[in-house]
Amino acid sequence: MPVNDLLKRFEQIRKTTRLIFLVDGLLRALICLSVFAIVTFLIDWMIPDLPKGVRLFFLGSSVVLMAAIFYRYIFYPLSVKIRDEDIALCLERVYPDLDDRLISSVQLAPIVSGQARSDQGVGDFNSPQLIQALLDETVTLVRPLDFRKVINARVQKKLGVFALVVVCLIGTYATFYPAYTGIWFNRLLGGNRLWPKKTELRVAISKNPIAKGENVSVTVTATKKVPAKVHIYYEFDSAEQDYARMNKLKGRKFKFDFARVTDSFRFRVKGGDYLGDWHRVSALTPPRIDKIVLYYEYPEYTGLVNTDESKPVEGTHVKAPVGTKVKFVAESNIELDRVQLTLQYKGQTETKNLIPASDHVQKSRIIQSDFMVMGDGYYSFDLTAANGLKNISQIKYPIKAVVDNGPVIRIVDPTRDHKDVTPVATVPLAVVTTDDYGISQITFVHQLMVPEAQPVEKLPFTEAQNDGLYGQVRIESHHNLELAQWGVQEGQVIKFFLEAGDNYTVGQPHQSRSRIYRLTVISPDQMKKKIEEIEMRLKEEIKRIKILQSSTVRKTNDFVSLLARKDKLDPAEKRSLDNTASSQRRISQGVERVTREFDEVIKDITINKLWDQTTLNKLESINDVLKEVATVKSPAAGRELVQASHSPQAAQREEKLQLSRDQQNDIIQDLNDVLAKMEEWEDYQEVVRIVREMLQKQQRIIKELKE
């Protein structure tokens, strides 16, 4: 039937149309996918630090876009039914000469074949013969026509050309730059591959982790192109964030310093087309010693009591005698991994590795050990915390060794190391011996030197000479040297000194020796003559002091007349008063020297048994007067002069000057009395000397007569 040929041609048009729909959708999808790839490639390349989330968003967007394109341009068009009437109408528009015959034939053809639907409503009034005639005419008219003209594929051809160009460009780029393509694809799928850069920066951190409060430096080295500037971006855990320009160093380096970092932070650097990854720097608490207590175990020679376990010594500085065992217990601020103890003594170093002990909460924070004090030095700790940090500052404490010095021997009497004595003298020996921790022995050593050196004799002092027991830190010793018992003679010299030892047990006990004293034995007459010469010299000295005191009295009288009624002194007057007070002080010092020499004279008379008690009393009375002048009257006169110089009122000044003048007059009177007594003593001595010479002469005569 001719109509069937027509319908077959319609079917061919229908298939071609569907194929065009499919090709159109695929081309559109390909073009969109290519454009998406180019756009995302450029965005990712131009923004190197594009977040992973954005890249995954691009990937998701591409999936959604492809789904939309497939639905809009493929699935939906292919799902639409293309009827014969639609094709006929399209042919009618292409070939207007058909004058609706084709559409009418398509609609009436089912009547002839008996397939007309009831809803068409044409079978009731159309003759089948007429419809057949219409169909034959229509078939004849359309047989030579080209149905393909109804299909317009120009858009698809353009899309195909555009898609071909885009695909070729992408393919060419991918061929020549496969690495870039791979990086883009990896990053699009959420990977972390980085784009090749013209600038590459290598980051170096001076220390990581660091201790809180430490400085940390970040150094950047450009391995390719050196950028004009490099910035560092940082974020602290405390939410502080900022950026700064790094300092340019010589060559290819840049540097930035973080000062006194107290919190952990992260940073990254940017320079040129390079934006680095984040680097984290951890700021941790460094270890330190919070507390140290000490326990001392003293050596036996010191006699000191060891530290009570319940009352340790709090502190870090060790001060103890040599040989003391020091036990310490230290507590750190955080948990420790290991500890090294270093001891330094006189250039020698000793180290100990210690294992931290657990505290009451089972954390390794306790350090305990001991060492022996052998001299001045230091003990120090090198701490390594459980977090890996070491102590920032040096933990170093001094050791002060209290050295046990040898005993100190001070001979109080005799006061001079060379003394003349008579053969019958009783020389008092007074000694004070001290030691750091205790005296073990005191020995008197003497030797007769002239005419020949005799063997050395030693006398260990016992309780008879000492006022305390051995083991004490201070002992006073007294001993009389009875020369008559030694049988010494005129012209001989006795050398003596004292030795003392202590209880030192760490090494050899210390032995000390006093300086050497010498006693020269002379005759009683020589001793008396010597004393008389000293007395004559002292007499002349007292006369000079009297002259100086008289001059001072005259000046004081002048001050009473001239200055007593002046409220304010001028500088010259004040200076004159001060000079007079200085003169009075010199008088006090002179009299004091005389009294000391008188003491020695009296002592020499006593120990050498030269005169009787009456003579001795005379000298002592003279010395008592001089002592009162030296210690009471003269200093009082000087003080009154000084107060007069500083008195703001005339009446007060006058009173002070008069008091000073009265004291000075008393001093002159005392000096006159002393000189008179000395004259009396000299006359007495002259009589004694004459009597002694007469007795000696009588003894010589008797001896001659007997011979």
XYZ file of C-alpha atoms in Angstrom:
707
model
C 0.000 0.000 0.000
C 1.481 3.408 -0.911
C 0.559 4.873 2.462
C 2.857 2.396 4.210
C 5.831 3.734 2.255
C 4.931 7.193 3.442
C 4.791 6.066 7.052
C 8.148 4.331 6.717
C 9.663 7.584 5.538
C 8.072 9.291 8.552
C 9.708 6.713 10.838
C 13.057 7.417 9.276
C 12.598 11.112 10.024
C 11.629 10.263 13.605
C 14.816 8.198 14.173
C 17.023 10.869 12.662
C 15.439 13.504 14.880
C 16.072 11.441 17.988
C 19.659 10.874 16.951
C 20.105 14.629 16.564
C 18.641 15.137 20.047
C 21.153 12.663 21.461
C 24.108 14.193 19.613
C 23.021 17.696 20.623
C 22.842 16.776 24.281
C 26.193 15.001 24.236
C 27.875 17.934 22.496
C 26.414 20.403 24.969
C 27.546 18.231 27.879
C 31.028 17.911 26.396
C 31.299 21.655 25.834
C 30.083 22.473 29.347
C 32.429 19.904 30.860
C 35.357 21.305 28.885
C 34.549 24.882 29.820
C 34.169 23.785 33.449
C 37.557 22.065 33.323
C 39.235 25.141 31.856
C 37.601 27.519 34.319
C 38.364 25.396 37.383
C 41.915 24.807 36.128
C 42.515 28.536 35.806
C 40.908 29.335 39.169
C 42.919 26.653 40.977
C 46.138 27.675 39.255
C 45.635 31.389 39.933
C 44.649 30.789 43.565
C 47.252 28.280 44.833
C 45.782 28.062 48.306
C 42.288 27.335 47.074
C 40.711 25.403 49.924
C 39.960 21.752 49.486
C 36.300 22.402 50.237
C 35.998 24.814 47.323
C 37.621 22.324 44.976
C 35.254 19.590 46.094
C 32.392 22.064 45.613
C 33.545 22.552 42.026
C 33.532 18.784 41.536
C 30.049 18.482 42.969
C 28.849 21.376 40.855
C 30.146 19.677 37.727
C 28.217 16.532 38.562
C 25.030 18.525 39.111
C 25.589 20.482 35.886
C 26.115 17.325 33.862
C 22.983 15.799 35.301
C 21.001 18.904 34.420
C 22.348 18.933 30.858
C 21.649 15.250 30.335
C 18.122 15.679 31.565
C 17.421 18.881 29.658
C 19.023 18.030 26.363
C 18.971 14.226 26.197
C 16.528 12.449 28.474
C 13.706 14.940 28.161
C 13.849 15.386 24.341
C 14.093 11.647 23.814
C 11.127 11.041 26.083
C 8.806 13.282 23.980
C 6.671 11.280 21.445
C 6.981 12.441 17.818
C 3.630 11.756 16.015
C 3.077 11.366 12.308
C 0.935 14.482 12.369
C 3.925 16.457 13.814
C 6.109 15.257 10.983
C 3.412 16.048 8.410
C 2.972 19.566 9.712
C 6.721 20.112 9.539
C 6.706 18.911 5.882
C 3.726 21.162 5.120
C 5.817 24.149 6.409
C 8.763 23.111 4.289
C 6.575 22.383 1.187
C 3.609 24.796 1.212
C 2.398 23.475 -2.203
C 1.040 20.382 -0.511
C -1.771 22.638 0.673
C -2.636 20.540 3.727
C -2.979 17.361 1.652
C -0.258 15.592 3.641
C -1.726 16.300 7.056
C -5.197 15.379 5.789
C -3.921 12.143 4.328
C -2.142 11.249 7.592
C -5.292 11.865 9.551
C -7.647 10.014 7.080
C -5.418 7.028 6.344
C -6.621 5.003 9.330
C -10.225 5.077 7.950
C -9.201 3.271 4.864
C -7.295 0.708 6.806
C -10.099 0.365 9.321
C -7.950 1.561 12.214
C -9.722 4.905 12.795
C -10.367 5.750 16.397
C -13.879 6.672 17.476
C -12.674 9.945 18.892
C -11.500 11.083 15.447
C -15.138 11.500 14.250
C -14.382 11.305 10.514
C -15.647 7.904 9.536
C -19.303 8.842 9.671
C -19.368 11.269 6.761
C -16.273 10.547 4.555
C -16.350 8.066 1.706
C -13.528 5.549 1.726
C -13.176 5.900 -2.046
C -12.636 9.620 -1.804
C -10.106 9.165 1.018
C -8.222 6.573 -1.015
C -8.141 8.903 -3.962
C -6.735 11.637 -1.672
C -4.104 9.287 -0.360
C -3.004 8.239 -3.833
C -2.761 11.819 -4.939
C -0.790 12.781 -1.834
C 1.629 9.872 -2.174
C 2.185 10.802 -5.767
C 2.891 14.413 -4.790
C 5.327 13.673 -1.912
C 7.190 10.806 -3.591
C 9.749 13.071 -5.243
C 10.110 15.358 -2.218
C 13.253 15.219 0.071
C 11.967 14.720 3.622
C 15.449 15.402 5.042
C 14.901 19.102 4.561
C 12.581 19.004 7.531
C 15.623 18.235 9.722
C 17.803 21.303 10.667
C 21.201 20.240 12.152
C 23.071 23.515 11.741
C 23.191 24.155 15.506
C 24.523 20.683 16.119
C 27.209 21.161 13.499
C 28.331 24.406 15.182
C 28.286 22.728 18.547
C 30.319 19.881 17.120
C 32.918 22.231 15.672
C 33.158 24.180 18.934
C 33.374 20.986 20.938
C 36.070 19.661 18.628
C 38.114 22.833 19.017
C 37.798 22.830 22.800
C 38.621 19.148 23.092
C 41.617 19.552 20.817
C 42.899 22.458 22.888
C 42.480 20.530 26.111
C 43.991 17.413 24.587
C 46.960 19.332 23.237
C 47.613 20.988 26.591
C 47.260 17.673 28.378
C 49.698 16.092 25.954
C 52.363 18.733 26.425
C 51.717 19.388 30.116
C 50.611 16.090 31.574
C 51.961 16.989 35.030
C 49.783 20.085 35.285
C 46.779 18.107 34.111
C 47.442 15.440 36.698
C 47.832 18.050 39.473
C 44.531 19.695 38.497
C 42.721 16.372 38.398
C 44.226 15.342 41.752
C 43.240 18.606 43.394
C 39.761 18.513 41.841
C 39.205 15.144 43.488
C 40.308 16.609 46.848
C 44.003 15.747 46.683
C 46.807 17.887 48.118
C 49.240 18.027 45.237
C 50.672 21.502 44.752
C 51.112 23.512 41.607
C 54.676 24.042 40.398
C 55.864 27.519 41.403
C 58.352 29.997 40.056
C 59.167 30.661 43.671
C 59.933 27.878 46.129
C 60.504 28.703 49.800
C 62.131 26.299 52.236
C 61.150 26.949 55.861
C 63.466 26.348 58.826
C 62.435 26.771 62.473
C 65.206 27.481 64.971
C 63.636 25.230 67.599
C 60.447 23.221 67.900
C 58.965 22.603 70.388
C 60.058 25.597 72.433
C 59.781 26.537 76.071
C 57.307 29.208 77.033
C 59.092 32.512 77.180
C 61.753 31.514 74.665
C 62.465 33.255 71.383
C 62.007 31.372 68.121
C 63.199 32.338 64.651
C 61.736 31.359 61.285
C 64.189 31.426 58.381
C 63.033 31.115 54.772
C 65.357 30.236 51.888
C 64.301 30.807 48.269
C 65.388 27.789 46.192
C 64.199 29.183 42.825
C 63.309 32.757 42.027
C 63.952 35.129 44.930
C 60.789 37.133 45.645
C 60.951 40.846 46.345
C 59.287 40.313 49.712
C 58.051 37.496 51.872
C 55.223 37.709 54.400
C 54.571 35.425 57.334
C 51.033 34.751 58.506
C 50.602 33.407 62.038
C 47.782 32.371 64.332
C 48.217 31.763 68.064
C 46.096 29.297 69.980
C 44.934 32.262 72.045
C 43.102 33.496 68.882
C 45.624 36.243 68.168
C 46.458 36.345 64.466
C 48.389 38.729 62.275
C 50.955 38.888 59.519
C 54.276 40.641 59.078
C 56.907 41.216 56.473
C 60.002 39.089 56.971
C 63.439 40.690 57.164
C 65.623 40.254 54.085
C 69.031 38.773 54.810
C 72.028 38.417 52.568
C 71.625 36.060 49.645
C 68.375 34.160 49.332
C 67.251 34.208 52.952
C 64.478 35.928 54.895
C 64.016 35.851 58.656
C 61.406 36.686 61.273
C 61.819 36.484 65.062
C 59.063 35.685 67.549
C 60.108 37.129 70.931
C 59.166 35.539 74.267
C 56.554 33.194 72.921
C 54.013 32.212 75.566
C 51.537 30.215 73.477
C 51.607 27.648 70.677
C 50.940 28.948 67.186
C 50.939 28.028 63.528
C 52.300 29.980 60.586
C 52.895 29.874 56.878
C 54.857 32.037 54.487
C 53.954 33.691 51.216
C 56.328 35.107 48.654
C 55.875 35.602 44.913
C 53.546 32.870 43.634
C 54.368 30.604 46.582
C 52.042 30.077 49.511
C 53.343 27.459 51.892
C 51.609 24.976 54.120
C 50.879 25.675 57.746
C 53.667 24.896 60.212
C 52.961 24.487 63.911
C 55.252 25.552 66.742
C 54.422 24.155 70.168
C 55.192 26.316 73.208
C 55.466 24.078 76.262
C 56.217 24.663 79.920
C 59.961 24.180 80.576
C 61.183 22.331 83.667
C 62.574 24.225 86.651
C 63.327 23.656 90.313
C 60.606 25.066 92.545
C 61.930 23.996 95.930
C 65.021 22.486 97.514
C 65.526 21.340 101.099
C 68.898 20.314 102.520
C 70.016 17.880 105.220
C 73.537 18.174 106.661
C 75.501 15.286 108.170
C 78.510 16.989 109.755
C 81.872 15.296 110.269
C 82.708 14.260 113.786
C 85.495 16.797 114.281
C 83.039 19.721 114.093
C 80.906 18.606 117.012
C 77.870 20.038 115.179
C 74.424 18.444 115.385
C 73.111 16.911 112.156
C 69.995 18.343 110.543
C 66.786 17.017 112.038
C 64.850 15.006 109.443
C 61.672 16.844 110.425
C 63.293 20.271 110.136
C 65.264 20.422 106.879
C 67.110 23.537 105.803
C 65.144 25.345 103.088
C 67.348 26.969 100.492
C 69.699 26.278 97.639
C 73.067 27.646 98.813
C 75.165 25.028 100.556
C 77.470 26.243 103.296
C 79.073 23.579 105.440
C 82.444 22.430 106.809
C 84.677 20.312 104.609
C 83.698 16.656 104.889
C 79.991 17.356 105.406
C 77.578 15.028 103.611
C 74.743 17.034 102.063
C 71.501 15.332 101.176
C 69.023 17.323 99.082
C 65.411 16.815 98.030
C 64.287 19.007 95.119
C 60.867 19.404 93.548
C 60.297 20.416 89.923
C 57.299 22.229 88.460
C 56.416 19.511 85.924
C 56.990 15.818 85.413
C 60.554 14.859 84.559
C 62.027 12.214 82.316
C 65.646 12.351 83.492
C 68.007 14.500 85.550
C 71.758 15.002 85.495
C 73.518 16.329 88.599
C 76.885 18.029 88.067
C 79.368 18.754 90.865
C 82.287 21.139 90.292
C 85.210 21.440 92.695
C 88.423 23.325 91.836
C 88.299 22.537 88.129
C 87.156 18.939 88.635
C 83.727 17.902 87.411
C 81.635 14.940 88.482
C 78.258 14.024 86.996
C 75.470 11.763 88.229
C 72.438 10.547 86.314
C 69.419 10.577 88.599
C 66.028 8.929 88.230
C 63.185 11.226 89.311
C 60.960 9.864 92.051
C 57.181 10.121 92.192
C 55.413 12.692 94.310
C 52.129 12.260 96.179
C 50.142 12.306 92.903
C 52.435 9.749 91.245
C 54.222 12.238 89.011
C 57.989 12.059 88.574
C 58.828 15.452 90.051
C 61.093 14.615 93.008
C 64.903 14.715 92.742
C 66.971 13.429 95.618
C 70.621 12.562 96.057
C 73.631 13.530 98.168
C 77.206 14.723 97.791
C 80.227 15.443 99.971
C 81.501 18.986 100.525
C 85.172 18.911 99.580
C 85.749 22.585 98.809
C 84.208 25.643 97.216
C 82.287 24.846 94.045
C 78.851 24.461 92.515
C 76.163 21.884 92.051
C 73.859 22.159 89.057
C 70.944 20.347 87.438
C 70.211 19.555 83.799
C 66.515 18.704 83.633
C 64.737 16.920 80.809
C 60.969 17.045 81.180
C 58.494 14.422 80.056
C 57.457 16.841 77.286
C 61.003 16.721 75.898
C 62.078 20.225 76.947
C 65.200 21.067 78.917
C 65.541 23.844 81.471
C 65.953 27.250 79.815
C 68.193 28.975 82.330
C 71.085 27.355 84.107
C 70.130 25.791 87.429
C 73.356 26.264 89.337
C 73.868 26.786 93.072
C 77.049 27.561 95.030
C 78.789 25.319 97.515
C 80.686 27.257 100.133
C 83.073 25.038 102.035
C 83.743 26.295 105.535
C 87.427 25.497 105.783
C 88.646 24.342 109.168
C 91.522 26.686 109.852
C 94.214 25.844 112.324
C 94.003 27.180 115.884
C 94.765 30.850 116.439
C 97.189 31.506 119.326
C 97.217 34.983 120.813
C 99.735 35.677 123.573
C 98.215 38.383 125.723
C 101.125 38.601 128.143
C 104.006 39.338 127.589
C 102.898 42.188 125.317
C 106.269 42.379 123.561
C 108.071 39.554 121.818
C 111.430 40.608 123.280
C 111.786 41.328 126.933
C 114.595 41.838 129.433
C 114.267 39.959 132.711
C 116.341 39.221 135.787
C 117.416 35.690 136.872
C 114.790 35.676 139.637
C 111.905 36.985 137.510
C 108.492 35.358 137.481
C 107.166 36.042 133.973
C 103.374 35.642 133.674
C 102.219 33.961 130.507
C 98.602 34.593 129.383
C 97.403 32.901 126.190
C 94.045 32.835 124.375
C 93.657 29.980 121.877
C 90.671 29.739 119.523
C 89.646 27.274 116.822
C 86.730 26.813 114.446
C 85.470 23.569 115.958
C 87.612 22.584 118.889
C 91.139 22.545 120.314
C 92.859 19.224 120.896
C 96.180 20.298 122.523
C 98.150 23.383 123.675
C 101.871 23.032 124.283
C 104.439 25.464 125.728
C 107.814 25.087 123.991
C 110.982 26.755 125.267
C 114.722 26.529 124.648
C 117.790 28.083 126.225
C 119.802 29.646 123.377
C 122.910 31.330 124.926
C 125.679 30.477 125.335
C 124.795 27.224 123.559
C 121.492 26.005 122.211
C 120.019 23.537 124.678
C 117.462 20.792 123.873
C 113.908 21.955 123.271
C 111.574 21.332 126.165
C 107.807 21.008 125.808
C 105.132 21.430 128.419
C 101.622 20.299 127.384
C 99.068 22.474 129.104
C 96.553 20.690 131.265
C 93.638 21.751 133.389
C 96.183 23.387 135.681
C 96.942 25.972 133.006
C 93.697 25.972 131.003
C 90.397 27.447 132.070
C 88.445 25.006 129.872
C 88.468 21.452 128.554
C 90.002 20.346 125.290
C 87.394 20.170 122.533
C 86.157 23.670 123.229
C 86.584 26.404 120.607
C 88.180 28.897 123.028
C 90.587 28.252 125.890
C 92.403 30.766 128.059
C 95.692 29.537 129.489
C 97.829 30.998 132.287
C 101.307 29.921 133.330
C 104.124 31.532 135.281
C 107.668 31.166 134.023
C 109.749 30.812 137.179
C 113.234 31.633 135.890
C 114.849 30.948 139.266
C 113.724 27.319 138.945
C 115.349 27.087 135.555
C 118.689 28.220 136.960
C 119.261 30.865 134.321
C 122.177 33.251 134.492
C 122.880 36.758 133.318
C 123.532 36.988 129.594
C 121.450 33.971 128.646
C 118.541 34.132 126.176
C 115.378 32.041 126.449
C 113.294 31.419 123.326
C 109.707 30.240 123.700
C 106.513 29.858 121.693
C 103.249 27.918 121.858
C 101.813 25.195 119.650
C 98.141 24.157 119.318
C 96.299 21.469 117.379
C 92.654 20.848 116.459
C 90.425 17.792 115.974
C 90.309 17.860 112.147
C 89.695 14.312 110.832
C 89.062 14.743 107.098
C 92.793 15.138 106.558
C 95.803 15.740 108.770
C 94.949 17.684 111.959
C 95.970 21.314 111.777
C 98.906 22.518 113.870
C 99.520 26.201 114.623
C 102.453 27.989 116.216
C 102.657 31.403 117.817
C 105.376 33.852 117.011
C 108.641 33.400 118.882
C 109.262 35.333 122.095
C 112.691 35.960 123.612
C 113.655 36.693 127.210
C 117.092 38.177 127.722
C 118.477 37.704 131.253
C 120.182 40.794 132.679
C 121.320 41.754 136.183
C 118.971 43.520 138.604
C 121.148 46.652 138.477
C 120.871 46.738 134.696
C 117.112 46.330 134.971
C 116.848 49.140 137.530
C 118.973 51.439 135.424
C 116.807 50.709 132.425
C 113.664 51.473 134.427
C 115.156 54.707 135.714
C 115.932 55.801 132.155
C 112.343 55.089 131.163
C 111.087 57.094 134.142
C 113.288 60.061 133.211
C 111.948 59.981 129.671
C 108.355 59.764 130.915
C 109.017 62.692 133.228
C 110.157 64.826 130.311
C 107.113 63.726 128.318
C 104.791 64.788 131.154
C 106.503 68.197 131.256
C 105.866 68.677 127.525
C 102.235 67.702 128.000
C 101.969 70.221 130.851
C 103.348 72.989 128.634
C 100.807 72.118 125.914
C 97.988 72.058 128.484
C 99.017 75.467 129.835
C 98.874 76.879 126.318
C 95.429 75.382 125.862
C 94.228 76.955 129.118
C 95.369 80.405 127.965
C 93.498 80.015 124.691
C 90.391 78.896 126.552
C 90.625 81.963 128.823
C 90.805 84.153 125.738
C 87.715 82.452 124.335
C 85.841 83.102 127.576
C 86.669 86.800 127.306
C 86.086 87.249 123.585
C 83.463 84.720 122.480
C 81.285 84.005 125.488
C 78.871 86.837 124.693
C 78.592 86.344 120.941
C 75.496 84.492 119.740
C 77.049 83.640 116.401
C 80.689 82.884 115.677
C 82.347 83.735 112.419
C 84.175 80.905 110.555
C 87.611 81.968 111.817
C 86.477 81.977 115.455
C 84.782 78.628 115.076
C 87.897 77.187 113.428
C 90.058 78.483 116.300
C 87.806 76.766 118.839
C 87.961 73.509 116.883
C 91.786 73.700 116.753
C 91.900 74.118 120.521
C 89.658 71.059 120.941
C 92.097 69.121 118.695
C 94.974 70.204 120.942
C 93.100 68.860 123.945
C 92.630 65.521 122.180
C 96.382 65.331 121.556
C 96.918 65.913 125.267
C 94.591 62.978 126.027
C 96.502 60.747 123.637
C 99.860 61.788 125.084
C 98.812 61.078 128.651
C 97.381 57.721 127.562
C 100.744 56.715 126.050
C 102.479 57.656 129.281
C 100.067 55.531 131.324
C 100.702 52.501 129.140
C 104.439 52.835 129.617
C 103.941 53.269 133.360
C 101.955 50.018 133.342
C 104.915 48.255 131.713
C 107.328 49.763 134.224
C 105.191 48.635 137.145
C 104.883 45.192 135.610
C 108.652 44.922 135.082
C 109.273 45.953 138.671
C 106.774 43.373 139.866
C 107.913 40.361 137.848
C 111.593 41.088 138.413
C 111.102 41.728 142.157
C 113.197 44.886 142.083
C 111.804 47.091 144.870
C 109.615 46.752 147.843
C 105.884 47.327 147.949
C 106.276 50.910 149.132
C 108.134 51.874 145.995
C 105.599 50.055 143.911
C 102.716 51.865 145.616
C 104.281 55.231 144.846
C 104.435 54.418 141.142
C 100.939 53.034 141.118
C 99.573 56.206 142.726
C 101.287 58.266 140.005
C 99.794 56.047 137.308
C 96.298 56.268 138.823
C 96.383 60.070 138.541
C 97.563 59.884 134.934
C 94.853 57.372 134.056
C 92.147 59.658 135.415
C 93.548 62.531 133.356
C 93.733 60.375 130.193
C 90.320 58.736 130.487
C 88.142 61.303 132.296
C 89.338 64.875 132.686
C 91.100 65.563 129.386
C 88.362 63.975 127.185
C 85.739 65.959 129.156
C 87.604 69.219 128.553
C 87.798 68.443 124.832
C 84.071 67.668 124.637
C 83.169 70.969 126.301
C 85.258 72.829 123.709
C 83.537 71.050 120.851
C 80.097 71.777 122.299
C 81.048 75.427 122.796
C 82.003 75.631 119.126
C 78.552 74.384 118.116
C 76.490 76.229 120.747
C 73.989 78.632 119.104
C 73.598 80.807 122.220
C 76.222 82.933 123.989
C 75.189 81.908 127.514
C 75.457 78.235 126.708
C 78.819 78.748 125.017
C 80.152 80.652 128.025
C 79.121 77.834 130.346
C 80.866 75.200 128.181
C 84.064 77.263 127.950
C 84.204 77.799 131.701
C 83.692 74.076 132.349
C 86.488 73.223 129.907
C 88.793 75.790 131.542
C 88.129 74.347 134.996
C 88.913 70.827 133.744
C 92.119 72.051 132.154
C 93.237 73.748 135.356
C 92.567 70.500 137.217
C 94.700 68.648 134.673
C 97.603 71.092 135.210
C 97.310 70.602 138.932
C 97.306 66.816 138.498
C 100.381 66.968 136.272
C 102.170 69.127 138.868
C 101.308 66.551 141.524
C 102.624 63.748 139.317
C 105.885 65.577 138.695
C 106.270 66.240 142.408
C 105.720 62.577 143.238
C 108.199 61.543 140.588
C 110.775 63.940 142.087
C 110.063 62.434 145.492
C 110.390 58.918 144.049
C 113.695 59.812 142.386
C 115.075 61.182 145.677
C 113.962 57.992 147.371
C 115.637 55.913 144.716
C 118.817 57.957 145.048
C 118.940 57.233 148.772
C 118.277 53.552 148.078
C 121.011 53.508 145.469
C 123.543 55.100 147.859
C 122.682 52.653 150.587
C 122.917 49.761 148.105
C 126.330 50.924 146.907
C 127.565 51.254 150.531
C 126.379 47.738 151.274
C 128.035 46.384 148.168
C 131.282 48.185 149.085
C 131.117 46.797 152.597
C 130.605 43.278 151.211
C 133.660 43.631 148.958
C 135.815 44.787 151.892
C 134.705 41.889 154.052
C 135.429 39.499 151.226
C 138.900 40.953 150.734
C 139.675 40.714 154.459
C 138.699 37.062 154.493
C 140.956 36.362 151.591
